[in-house]
Structures are given as structure tokens and as C-alpha cells.
Tab-separated table of C-alpha atoms in Angstrom:
chain	number	residue	atom	x	y	z
A	838	MET	CA	-9.807	-6.297	2.361
A	839	ALA	CA	-11.896	-3.457	0.784
A	840	HIS	CA	-9.809	-0.846	-1.134
A	841	GLN	CA	-9.787	2.593	0.498
A	842	TRP	CA	-10.133	5.229	-2.362
A	843	ARG	CA	-6.971	7.492	-1.780
A	844	GLY	CA	-7.813	10.492	-3.963
A	845	VAL	CA	-7.090	11.040	-7.703
A	846	LEU	CA	-3.488	12.059	-7.306
A	847	ARG	CA	-2.524	8.513	-5.675
A	848	GLU	CA	-4.998	6.651	-7.732
A	849	TYR	CA	-3.602	7.905	-10.997
A	850	ALA	CA	0.014	8.871	-10.124
A	851	ASP	CA	1.350	7.248	-13.224
A	852	ARG	CA	-0.781	9.560	-15.348
A	853	LEU	CA	-0.121	12.785	-13.719
A	854	ASP	CA	2.755	15.215	-13.386
A	855	ILE	CA	3.672	14.322	-9.630
A	856	SER	CA	6.785	12.837	-8.019
A	857	ASP	CA	8.100	12.039	-4.661
A	858	ALA	CA	8.597	15.831	-4.201
A	859	THR	CA	4.986	16.623	-4.618
A	860	PRO	CA	3.012	16.840	-1.278
A	861	ILE	CA	-0.281	15.153	-1.841
A	862	ILE	CA	-3.005	17.561	-0.657
A	863	THR	CA	-6.272	15.477	-0.742
A	864	LEU	CA	-9.672	15.238	0.627
A	865	GLY	CA	-10.437	11.854	-0.855
A	866	GLU	CA	-11.860	13.538	-4.120
A	867	GLY	CA	-12.718	11.442	-7.313
A	868	GLY	CA	-14.096	7.833	-7.380
A	869	THR	CA	-17.654	9.452	-7.986
A	870	PRO	CA	-20.523	7.191	-8.918
A	871	LEU	CA	-21.437	6.590	-12.506
A	872	ILE	CA	-25.183	5.880	-12.254
A	873	PRO	CA	-27.529	4.284	-14.882
A	874	ALA	CA	-30.573	6.612	-15.716
A	875	PRO	CA	-33.370	4.276	-16.900
A	876	ALA	CA	-35.787	7.267	-17.080
A	877	LEU	CA	-33.379	9.142	-19.375
A	878	SER	CA	-32.792	6.078	-21.348
A	879	ALA	CA	-36.543	5.595	-21.819
A	880	ARG	CA	-36.852	9.255	-23.064
A	881	THR	CA	-34.067	9.097	-25.535
A	882	GLY	CA	-33.640	5.322	-26.491
A	883	ALA	CA	-29.915	5.664	-25.600
A	884	ASN	CA	-28.174	3.854	-22.855
A	885	VAL	CA	-27.789	6.939	-20.412
A	886	TRP	CA	-25.440	7.172	-17.448
A	887	VAL	CA	-24.837	10.066	-15.051
A	888	LYS	CA	-21.432	10.859	-13.613
A	889	TYR	CA	-22.368	12.428	-10.180
A	890	GLU	CA	-19.616	14.857	-9.395
A	891	GLY	CA	-21.584	16.468	-6.710
A	892	MET	CA	-20.266	13.579	-4.465
A	893	ASN	CA	-16.867	15.124	-4.360
A	894	PRO	CA	-15.838	16.460	-0.892
A	895	THR	CA	-16.915	20.055	-1.484
A	896	GLY	CA	-19.740	18.979	-3.581
A	897	SER	CA	-18.506	19.719	-7.126
A	898	PHE	CA	-16.097	18.484	-9.779
A	899	LYS	CA	-13.771	21.323	-8.933
A	900	ASP	CA	-12.070	19.194	-6.227
A	901	ARG	CA	-10.414	17.095	-9.097
A	902	GLY	CA	-8.531	20.064	-10.313
A	903	MET	CA	-7.885	21.703	-7.061
A	904	THR	CA	-6.219	18.719	-5.333
A	905	MET	CA	-3.626	18.755	-8.287
A	906	ALA	CA	-3.351	22.651	-8.448
A	907	VAL	CA	-2.982	23.059	-4.686
A	908	SER	CA	-0.376	20.066	-4.376
A	909	LYS	CA	1.646	21.554	-7.082
A	910	ALA	CA	1.243	25.212	-5.630
A	911	VAL	CA	2.751	23.813	-2.346
A	912	GLU	CA	5.371	22.018	-4.078
A	913	HIS	CA	6.508	25.150	-5.618
A	914	GLY	CA	6.547	26.986	-2.119
A	915	ALA	CA	3.351	28.868	-2.466
A	916	LYS	CA	1.979	30.349	0.881
A	917	ALA	CA	-1.161	31.519	-0.714
A	918	VAL	CA	-3.472	30.738	-3.594
A	919	ILE	CA	-6.042	33.082	-5.418
A	920	CYS	CA	-8.941	32.253	-7.627
A	921	ALA	CA	-11.810	33.918	-9.362
A	922	SER	CA	-15.166	32.022	-8.916
A	923	THR	CA	-18.902	31.807	-9.376
A	924	GLY	CA	-18.896	29.772	-6.424
A	925	ASN	CA	-17.591	26.088	-6.805
A	926	THR	CA	-13.934	27.072	-7.401
A	927	SER	CA	-14.142	29.200	-4.285
A	928	ALA	CA	-15.219	26.329	-2.138
A	929	ALA	CA	-12.783	23.962	-3.448
A	930	ALA	CA	-9.896	26.317	-3.254
A	931	ALA	CA	-10.750	27.363	0.240
A	932	ALA	CA	-11.125	23.691	1.457
A	933	TYR	CA	-7.835	22.559	-0.081
A	934	ALA	CA	-5.804	25.586	0.899
A	935	SER	CA	-7.064	25.074	4.567
A	936	HIS	CA	-6.183	21.450	4.441
A	937	ALA	CA	-2.686	22.362	3.048
A	938	GLY	CA	-2.171	25.102	5.851
A	939	ILE	CA	-2.004	28.020	3.437
A	940	LYS	CA	-4.240	30.910	2.620
A	941	ALA	CA	-6.830	31.241	0.050
A	942	ALA	CA	-8.144	34.424	-1.478
A	943	VAL	CA	-11.244	34.387	-3.486
A	944	LEU	CA	-12.757	36.958	-5.669
A	945	VAL	CA	-16.505	36.611	-6.465
A	946	PRO	CA	-18.828	38.844	-8.529
A	947	GLU	CA	-20.956	40.804	-6.139
A	948	GLY	CA	-24.280	39.318	-5.439
A	949	LYS	CA	-23.810	36.574	-8.020
A	950	ILE	CA	-22.865	33.637	-5.733
A	951	ALA	CA	-25.199	31.182	-4.466
A	952	MET	CA	-25.492	31.094	-0.604
A	953	GLY	CA	-24.344	27.490	-0.213
A	954	LYS	CA	-21.122	28.176	-2.161
A	955	LEU	CA	-20.463	31.512	-0.197
A	956	ALA	CA	-20.920	29.613	3.089
A	957	GLN	CA	-18.268	27.102	2.124
A	958	ALA	CA	-15.698	29.568	1.306
A	959	ILE	CA	-16.231	31.365	4.487
A	960	ALA	CA	-16.361	28.269	6.588
A	961	HIS	CA	-12.998	27.258	5.249
A	962	ASN	CA	-11.540	30.575	6.191
A	963	ALA	CA	-11.059	32.137	2.739
A	964	GLU	CA	-10.435	35.751	2.367
A	965	LEU	CA	-13.467	36.366	0.280
A	966	LEU	CA	-13.899	39.652	-1.724
A	967	GLN	CA	-16.976	40.587	-3.623
A	968	ILE	CA	-15.964	42.452	-6.755
A	969	ARG	CA	-18.414	45.030	-8.253
A	970	GLY	CA	-18.312	43.340	-11.695
A	971	ASN	CA	-18.809	39.887	-13.187
A	972	PHE	CA	-16.727	36.735	-13.151
A	973	ASP	CA	-14.547	37.804	-16.104
A	974	ASP	CA	-13.645	40.920	-14.205
A	975	CYS	CA	-12.643	38.783	-11.217
A	976	LEU	CA	-10.509	36.541	-13.262
A	977	GLU	CA	-8.718	39.497	-14.915
A	978	ILE	CA	-7.803	40.707	-11.337
A	979	ALA	CA	-6.916	37.305	-10.220
A	980	ARG	CA	-4.537	36.863	-13.071
A	981	ASP	CA	-2.987	40.205	-12.506
A	982	LEU	CA	-2.557	39.605	-8.834
A	983	ALA	CA	-0.784	36.237	-9.576
A	984	ALA	CA	1.521	37.870	-12.135
A	985	HIS	CA	2.799	40.577	-9.859
A	986	TYR	CA	2.259	39.393	-6.239
A	987	PRO	CA	3.279	36.269	-4.271
A	988	VAL	CA	0.074	34.370	-4.840
A	989	HIS	CA	-0.486	31.207	-6.801
A	990	LEU	CA	-3.553	31.313	-9.382
A	991	VAL	CA	-5.515	28.018	-9.189
A	992	ASN	CA	-8.242	28.830	-11.794
A	993	SER	CA	-8.569	26.580	-14.841
A	994	VAL	CA	-6.123	28.761	-16.699
A	995	ASN	CA	-3.666	26.824	-14.691
A	996	ASN	CA	-2.991	23.530	-16.499
A	997	ASP	CA	-2.710	21.677	-13.188
A	998	ARG	CA	-6.495	22.198	-12.846
A	999	ILE	CA	-7.206	20.467	-16.381
A	1000	GLU	CA	-4.847	17.622	-15.345
A	1001	GLY	CA	-6.776	16.704	-12.203
A	1002	GLN	CA	-9.982	17.060	-13.798
A	1003	LYS	CA	-9.198	14.610	-16.689
A	1004	THR	CA	-9.154	11.729	-14.174
A	1005	ALA	CA	-12.915	11.726	-14.310
A	1006	ALA	CA	-12.715	10.304	-17.844
A	1007	PHE	CA	-10.537	7.532	-16.552
A	1008	GLU	CA	-13.130	6.499	-14.026
A	1009	VAL	CA	-15.831	6.306	-16.832
A	1010	VAL	CA	-13.664	4.085	-18.884
A	1011	GLU	CA	-13.013	1.844	-15.981
A	1012	VAL	CA	-16.694	1.521	-14.955
A	1013	LEU	CA	-18.093	1.013	-18.495
A	1014	GLY	CA	-15.051	-1.083	-19.861
A	1015	ASP	CA	-14.794	1.380	-22.778
A	1016	ALA	CA	-15.393	5.179	-23.608
A	1017	PRO	CA	-19.002	6.021	-24.252
A	1018	ASP	CA	-20.258	7.027	-27.725
A	1019	ILE	CA	-21.170	10.562	-26.597
A	1020	HIS	CA	-20.277	12.629	-23.379
A	1021	ILE	CA	-22.139	15.798	-22.347
A	1022	VAL	CA	-20.930	18.344	-20.030
A	1023	PRO	CA	-22.043	21.849	-18.923
A	1024	ILE	CA	-19.764	24.682	-20.183
A	1025	GLY	CA	-18.850	27.746	-18.016
A	1026	ASN	CA	-15.248	28.398	-18.254
A	1027	ALA	CA	-14.724	25.256	-20.681
A	1028	GLY	CA	-12.136	23.528	-18.655
A	1029	ASN	CA	-14.094	20.367	-17.982
A	1030	TYR	CA	-14.905	19.975	-21.715
A	1031	THR	CA	-11.166	20.197	-22.344
A	1032	ALA	CA	-10.285	17.926	-19.399
A	1033	TYR	CA	-12.675	15.140	-20.324
A	1034	SER	CA	-11.487	15.283	-23.936
A	1035	ARG	CA	-7.758	15.008	-22.801
A	1036	GLY	CA	-8.639	12.211	-20.387
A	1037	TYR	CA	-10.435	10.054	-23.175
A	1038	GLY	CA	-7.625	10.685	-25.615
A	1039	GLU	CA	-5.176	9.390	-23.128
A	1040	SER	CA	-7.189	6.365	-22.348
A	1041	LEU	CA	-7.419	5.606	-26.027
A	1042	ALA	CA	-3.717	5.883	-26.391
A	1043	ARG	CA	-3.024	3.471	-23.421
A	1044	GLY	CA	-5.357	0.913	-24.942
A	1045	ASP	CA	-7.831	1.222	-22.217
A	1046	SER	CA	-10.581	2.040	-24.573
A	1047	THR	CA	-11.333	1.481	-28.143
A	1048	LYS	CA	-12.749	4.984	-29.131
A	1049	HIS	CA	-12.977	8.717	-28.246
A	1050	PRO	CA	-16.507	9.931	-27.540
A	1051	ARG	CA	-18.115	12.833	-29.207
A	1052	MET	CA	-17.998	15.479	-26.726
A	1053	PHE	CA	-21.085	17.781	-26.353
A	1054	GLY	CA	-21.041	20.898	-24.332
A	1055	PHE	CA	-23.846	23.273	-23.308
A	1056	GLN	CA	-24.176	26.792	-22.341
A	1057	ALA	CA	-27.110	28.800	-21.040
A	1058	GLU	CA	-28.710	30.984	-23.780
A	1059	GLY	CA	-27.924	34.161	-21.871
A	1060	SER	CA	-24.348	33.118	-21.327
A	1061	ALA	CA	-23.262	31.436	-24.626
A	1062	PRO	CA	-20.020	33.022	-25.826
A	1063	ILE	CA	-18.664	29.992	-27.324
A	1064	VAL	CA	-21.987	29.022	-29.211
A	1065	HIS	CA	-22.451	32.445	-30.461
A	1066	GLY	CA	-18.614	33.214	-31.302
A	1067	LYS	CA	-18.298	36.399	-29.234
A	1068	ILE	CA	-17.652	37.530	-25.578
A	1069	VAL	CA	-20.930	38.062	-23.610
A	1070	ARG	CA	-20.365	41.316	-21.642
A	1071	ASN	CA	-23.184	40.951	-19.061
A	1072	PRO	CA	-23.957	37.144	-19.127
A	1073	GLU	CA	-27.181	36.112	-17.420
A	1074	THR	CA	-28.651	32.808	-16.389
A	1075	ILE	CA	-30.236	31.319	-13.395
A	1076	ALA	CA	-27.415	28.622	-13.739
A	1077	SER	CA	-24.904	30.692	-11.653
A	1078	ALA	CA	-22.064	28.181	-12.119
A	1079	ILE	CA	-22.039	28.717	-15.789
A	1080	ARG	CA	-22.597	32.507	-15.857
A	1081	ILE	CA	-19.340	33.225	-17.715
A	1082	GLY	CA	-19.044	35.548	-20.704
A	1083	ASN	CA	-15.417	34.935	-21.656
A	1084	PRO	CA	-14.363	31.333	-20.881
A	1085	ALA	CA	-10.666	30.910	-19.943
A	1086	SER	CA	-10.436	27.609	-21.856
A	1087	TRP	CA	-12.299	28.936	-24.916
A	1088	ALA	CA	-9.549	28.029	-27.344
A	1089	LEU	CA	-8.662	24.697	-25.822
A	1090	ALA	CA	-12.375	23.809	-26.037
A	1091	LEU	CA	-12.678	24.550	-29.728
A	1092	THR	CA	-9.550	22.456	-30.372
A	1093	ALA	CA	-11.278	19.604	-28.374
A	1094	ARG	CA	-14.530	19.855	-30.374
A	1095	GLU	CA	-12.596	19.428	-33.609
A	1096	LEU	CA	-10.798	16.581	-32.345
A	1097	THR	CA	-13.795	14.775	-31.186
A	1098	ASN	CA	-16.412	15.789	-33.752
A	1099	GLY	CA	-18.046	17.467	-30.940
A	1100	TYR	CA	-20.998	19.996	-30.600
A	1101	PHE	CA	-21.772	23.084	-28.650
A	1102	GLY	CA	-25.276	24.353	-28.049
A	1103	ALA	CA	-27.255	26.767	-26.017
A	1104	ILE	CA	-30.124	25.975	-23.649
A	1105	SER	CA	-32.809	28.444	-22.167
A	1106	ASP	CA	-33.279	28.850	-18.432
A	1107	THR	CA	-36.658	27.448	-18.748
A	1108	HIS	CA	-35.429	24.115	-20.212
A	1109	ILE	CA	-32.532	24.084	-17.620
A	1110	LEU	CA	-35.224	24.145	-14.808
A	1111	GLU	CA	-37.302	21.486	-16.664
A	1112	ALA	CA	-34.360	19.122	-16.731
A	1113	TYR	CA	-33.339	19.919	-13.201
A	1114	ARG	CA	-36.793	18.611	-12.140
A	1115	ILE	CA	-36.597	15.569	-14.439
A	1116	LEU	CA	-33.268	14.622	-12.800
A	1117	SER	CA	-34.279	14.928	-9.226
A	1118	ALA	CA	-37.848	13.576	-9.564
A	1119	GLU	CA	-37.313	10.703	-12.102
A	1120	VAL	CA	-33.666	9.830	-11.624
A	1121	GLY	CA	-33.229	10.643	-7.977
A	1122	ILE	CA	-30.216	12.989	-8.569
A	1123	PHE	CA	-30.086	16.257	-6.923
A	1124	VAL	CA	-28.060	18.859	-8.803
A	1125	GLU	CA	-27.542	22.588	-9.038
A	1126	PRO	CA	-29.169	24.254	-12.026
A	1127	ALA	CA	-25.933	24.519	-13.937
A	1128	SER	CA	-25.497	20.647	-13.866
A	1129	ALA	CA	-28.996	20.085	-15.269
A	1130	ILE	CA	-27.984	21.623	-18.522
A	1131	SER	CA	-26.420	18.317	-19.445
A	1132	VAL	CA	-29.923	16.671	-19.156
A	1133	ALA	CA	-31.453	19.395	-20.972
A	1134	GLY	CA	-28.898	19.212	-23.776
A	1135	LEU	CA	-29.422	15.447	-24.008
A	1136	LEU	CA	-33.119	15.756	-24.444
A	1137	GLU	CA	-32.647	18.734	-26.986
A	1138	ARG	CA	-30.227	16.780	-29.097
A	1139	ALA	CA	-32.454	13.569	-28.788
A	1140	ALA	CA	-35.383	15.629	-30.059
A	1141	ALA	CA	-33.270	16.736	-33.023
A	1142	GLY	CA	-32.465	13.119	-33.955
A	1143	GLN	CA	-28.819	13.540	-32.898
A	1144	ILE	CA	-28.623	10.992	-30.136
A	1145	PRO	CA	-28.417	7.428	-31.775
A	1146	LYS	CA	-30.768	4.793	-30.506
A	1147	GLY	CA	-28.794	2.313	-28.419
A	1148	SER	CA	-25.724	4.633	-28.101
A	1149	THR	CA	-23.969	4.900	-24.753
A	1150	VAL	CA	-24.232	8.401	-23.356
A	1151	VAL	CA	-22.536	9.824	-20.200
A	1152	LEU	CA	-23.789	12.931	-18.701
A	1153	THR	CA	-21.570	15.014	-16.347
A	1154	VAL	CA	-23.576	16.694	-13.552
A	1155	THR	CA	-21.044	18.930	-11.961
A	1156	GLY	CA	-22.351	20.149	-8.553
A	1157	HIS	CA	-24.606	18.912	-5.741
A	1158	GLY	CA	-28.228	20.428	-5.508
A	1159	LEU	CA	-27.483	21.712	-1.863
A	1160	LYS	CA	-25.036	24.200	-3.454
A	1161	ASP	CA	-28.029	26.354	-4.546
A	1162	PRO	CA	-31.210	24.538	-3.292
A	1163	GLN	CA	-33.631	27.613	-3.709
A	1164	TRP	CA	-34.650	26.309	-7.074
A	1165	ALA	CA	-36.063	23.063	-5.678
A	1166	LEU	CA	-38.681	25.148	-3.796
A	1167	LYS	CA	-39.840	26.921	-6.878
A	1168	THR	CA	-42.611	26.097	-9.437
A	1169	ALA	CA	-42.466	26.737	-13.251
A	1170	ASP	CA	-44.311	30.169	-12.578
A	1171	GLY	CA	-41.801	31.005	-9.808
A	1172	SER	CA	-44.092	30.608	-6.869
A	1173	THR	CA	-42.884	29.031	-3.705
A	1174	ILE	CA	-43.519	25.311	-2.921
A	1175	THR	CA	-44.509	24.634	0.711
A	1176	PRO	CA	-45.307	21.342	2.521
A	1177	THR	CA	-48.843	20.514	3.262
A	1178	VAL	CA	-49.735	20.924	6.735
A	1179	VAL	CA	-52.186	18.254	8.349
A	1180	GLU	CA	-53.723	17.683	11.778
A	1181	ASN	CA	-52.029	15.070	14.176
A	1182	ASN	CA	-54.293	12.401	13.124
A	1183	THR	CA	-53.452	9.092	11.148
A	1184	ASP	CA	-56.703	9.075	9.197
A	1185	GLU	CA	-56.202	12.475	7.930
A	1186	VAL	CA	-52.719	11.835	6.985
A	1187	ALA	CA	-53.800	8.765	5.112
A	1188	GLY	CA	-56.606	10.860	3.316
A	1189	VAL	CA	-54.037	13.338	2.094
A	1190	LEU	CA	-51.993	10.568	0.872
A	1191	GLY	CA	-54.621	8.947	-0.972
A	1192	LEU	CA	-54.410	5.695	1.064
A	1193	ALA	CA	-57.258	3.348	1.790
A	1194	LYS	CA	-57.243	1.469	5.244
A	1195	VAL	CA	-56.552	-2.229	4.840
A	1196	SER	CA	-59.304	-4.527	6.451
A	1197	VAL	CA	-57.876	-6.886	9.055
């Protein structure tokens, strides 16, 4: 009989801080595909795989951490959760709170959230407030509210989130039979960089793998506080999910970089969008722009001679393309792509497609 995936808390119960007293709030998150990417392997000479986290229930990796955070919140008696978000966290918090039968309050920067993510939070009945400020302002308010009011904070400053997200590393090891040589992730709040590093470290300690991968993390040029070593007061990038100027897990990520001989880099929006199209057109994986920075980072490091030929490289792509689909309809110069209109005629359609009629 086929095994029904049960969500990360049940699948990895022996590796997480849960007990019989923990209510399991799950939507079946985790178990996402690790997909070989021949087109990227050909471009780099490495053996490249893509961990497609957009296949989680709300379309992003945030579900892994949210199942843990909301389950623990309910265990502790919480009747409401709160988060600051650029979009994906709000969608996950709203969905898991709804499933748990508790309230979700979401703070997002005014005008800085993609429509798909805004729609998700509203659909899941969250109390959504747009703050006149950036993500960092939202997080400061969320932390203050959690400290002084009866709400439970579910941002990645909550260690339960990191614990849930580390399970993705366990899955990579299970599929590959070992850890990769290099793992590349986008960096916004830096929680996922920390989580993968922790997960790989635990896999190594258990004897499930023989090595710890080098962890590469990439930020957008206009929002690269860790790369530049200073807070960015007004972060700007088309990659809205990583438009964060003061990452909550900054210190943890620096520690993880040292432990893994890792690397942080910054990528321009132009190169993010180029990678976005390469991934969808050549690999068949549709992601939001922030996810594509993993691909852009791979190509940049390969061009710099920093990706060894024949090495195994895993890229995490964090959110589905339907989260923020507008970019798929834009050309490099910013104009809108529209479908070709043809008459209701087979020969005309064949002509536009460049097809020659087959003689019978």
C-alpha cells in the first residue's frame, strides 16, 4: 500500500520538539519534490537539483515552519497568532491558524505585497493590516504586540519556525542518499539559511550523511544588509519576498556561514529576472522572482569558477510562480507579453506555428 505523506511533524516526530501533548496542526506540508535540472547542469558542469518548495500547501516553504509554530502555539493555549510578512508568511499563518480554529493577525507593508499572497491571507480569514512602513517596521510592531498582548508571534524569530523548516534538509539527504556539496538558498529574513544548516548538521550527527554542504545564500542588491554588513533602511527589489533590510535571523545566519564555509552574495534585479525565465523556460519550474535568486546565484558563482565541475548542488526555490505571476508577462524592457491572435482556421494556426502539412 502506498504511503500517505502525513506532514513534517508526523514524518519527523523523532527529530522535533513535539510530544503526545502537542496538537498536530498540518495541511500535509513537506515531501516536496527534489527535481534534477539538466539545463542548469549543462550550463554549470555541476549536478544540479531543485528543491521545489512551491509545492507546499500554501505555495511556499513557510508552511514547514508554520505547522510547527502554530501547533506549539495551540499547545501553549494561544487563541491568536501574529506575524509580520512580505506575503508568504501571512498566507501560511492565516491558513494554519484557520485550520487550528484560532485567529491570525497579519501586518504587511502598505503596497508592498504581491496580489496572490494578499488574496491568500484574506481568503483564510486573517485580520490583515497594511502598515505605513517596511517589513522591518511591521516586525517591530508584531514583536511588541506579542510581548505585551495575548498573541503568539509566528515569525522566524520564533525557533519553532526554524525547527520546522530544517526538515527540508532531511528530505534532500533521503533523496540523494547523502548531503549535496553545495546548497543555495534565497535570503530575506535568513531563517531558511539557518534552518537548512541546522538540518544538515543533524543529519550528519545521526550518520544519515557523510558531510555538511557549503551553504550559499543570496540577497537582492537593493536589499542586501548581510552582504554589506549594515541595515538597509529602505530596501528595494522586484523580489518582494526578500525585500527585508534588517533580517531577524542575521546573527544565526552568520554563525551558519562560518560553520559551513558558506558564502553570501548580492544579485541585481536584472539577473534575478533572467534566472526566473531560465528556470521556467528551460527547467519547467515556475517560481516567484525571489526564488529565482538561487538560480542567479548558481550562475554567478559558476561564472566566477566557484562551482566545482561534477559537484552536487541543490537549489531551494521557495515560492510558487502563481504567488506573483505578473513578472511572467513582462519582457526584459518592461513591456507586456500578449498571446498571438489568429483566425479560426487550421492552416493559419499551422502557419503561425511554423508547421508544414504532412502529405498523405
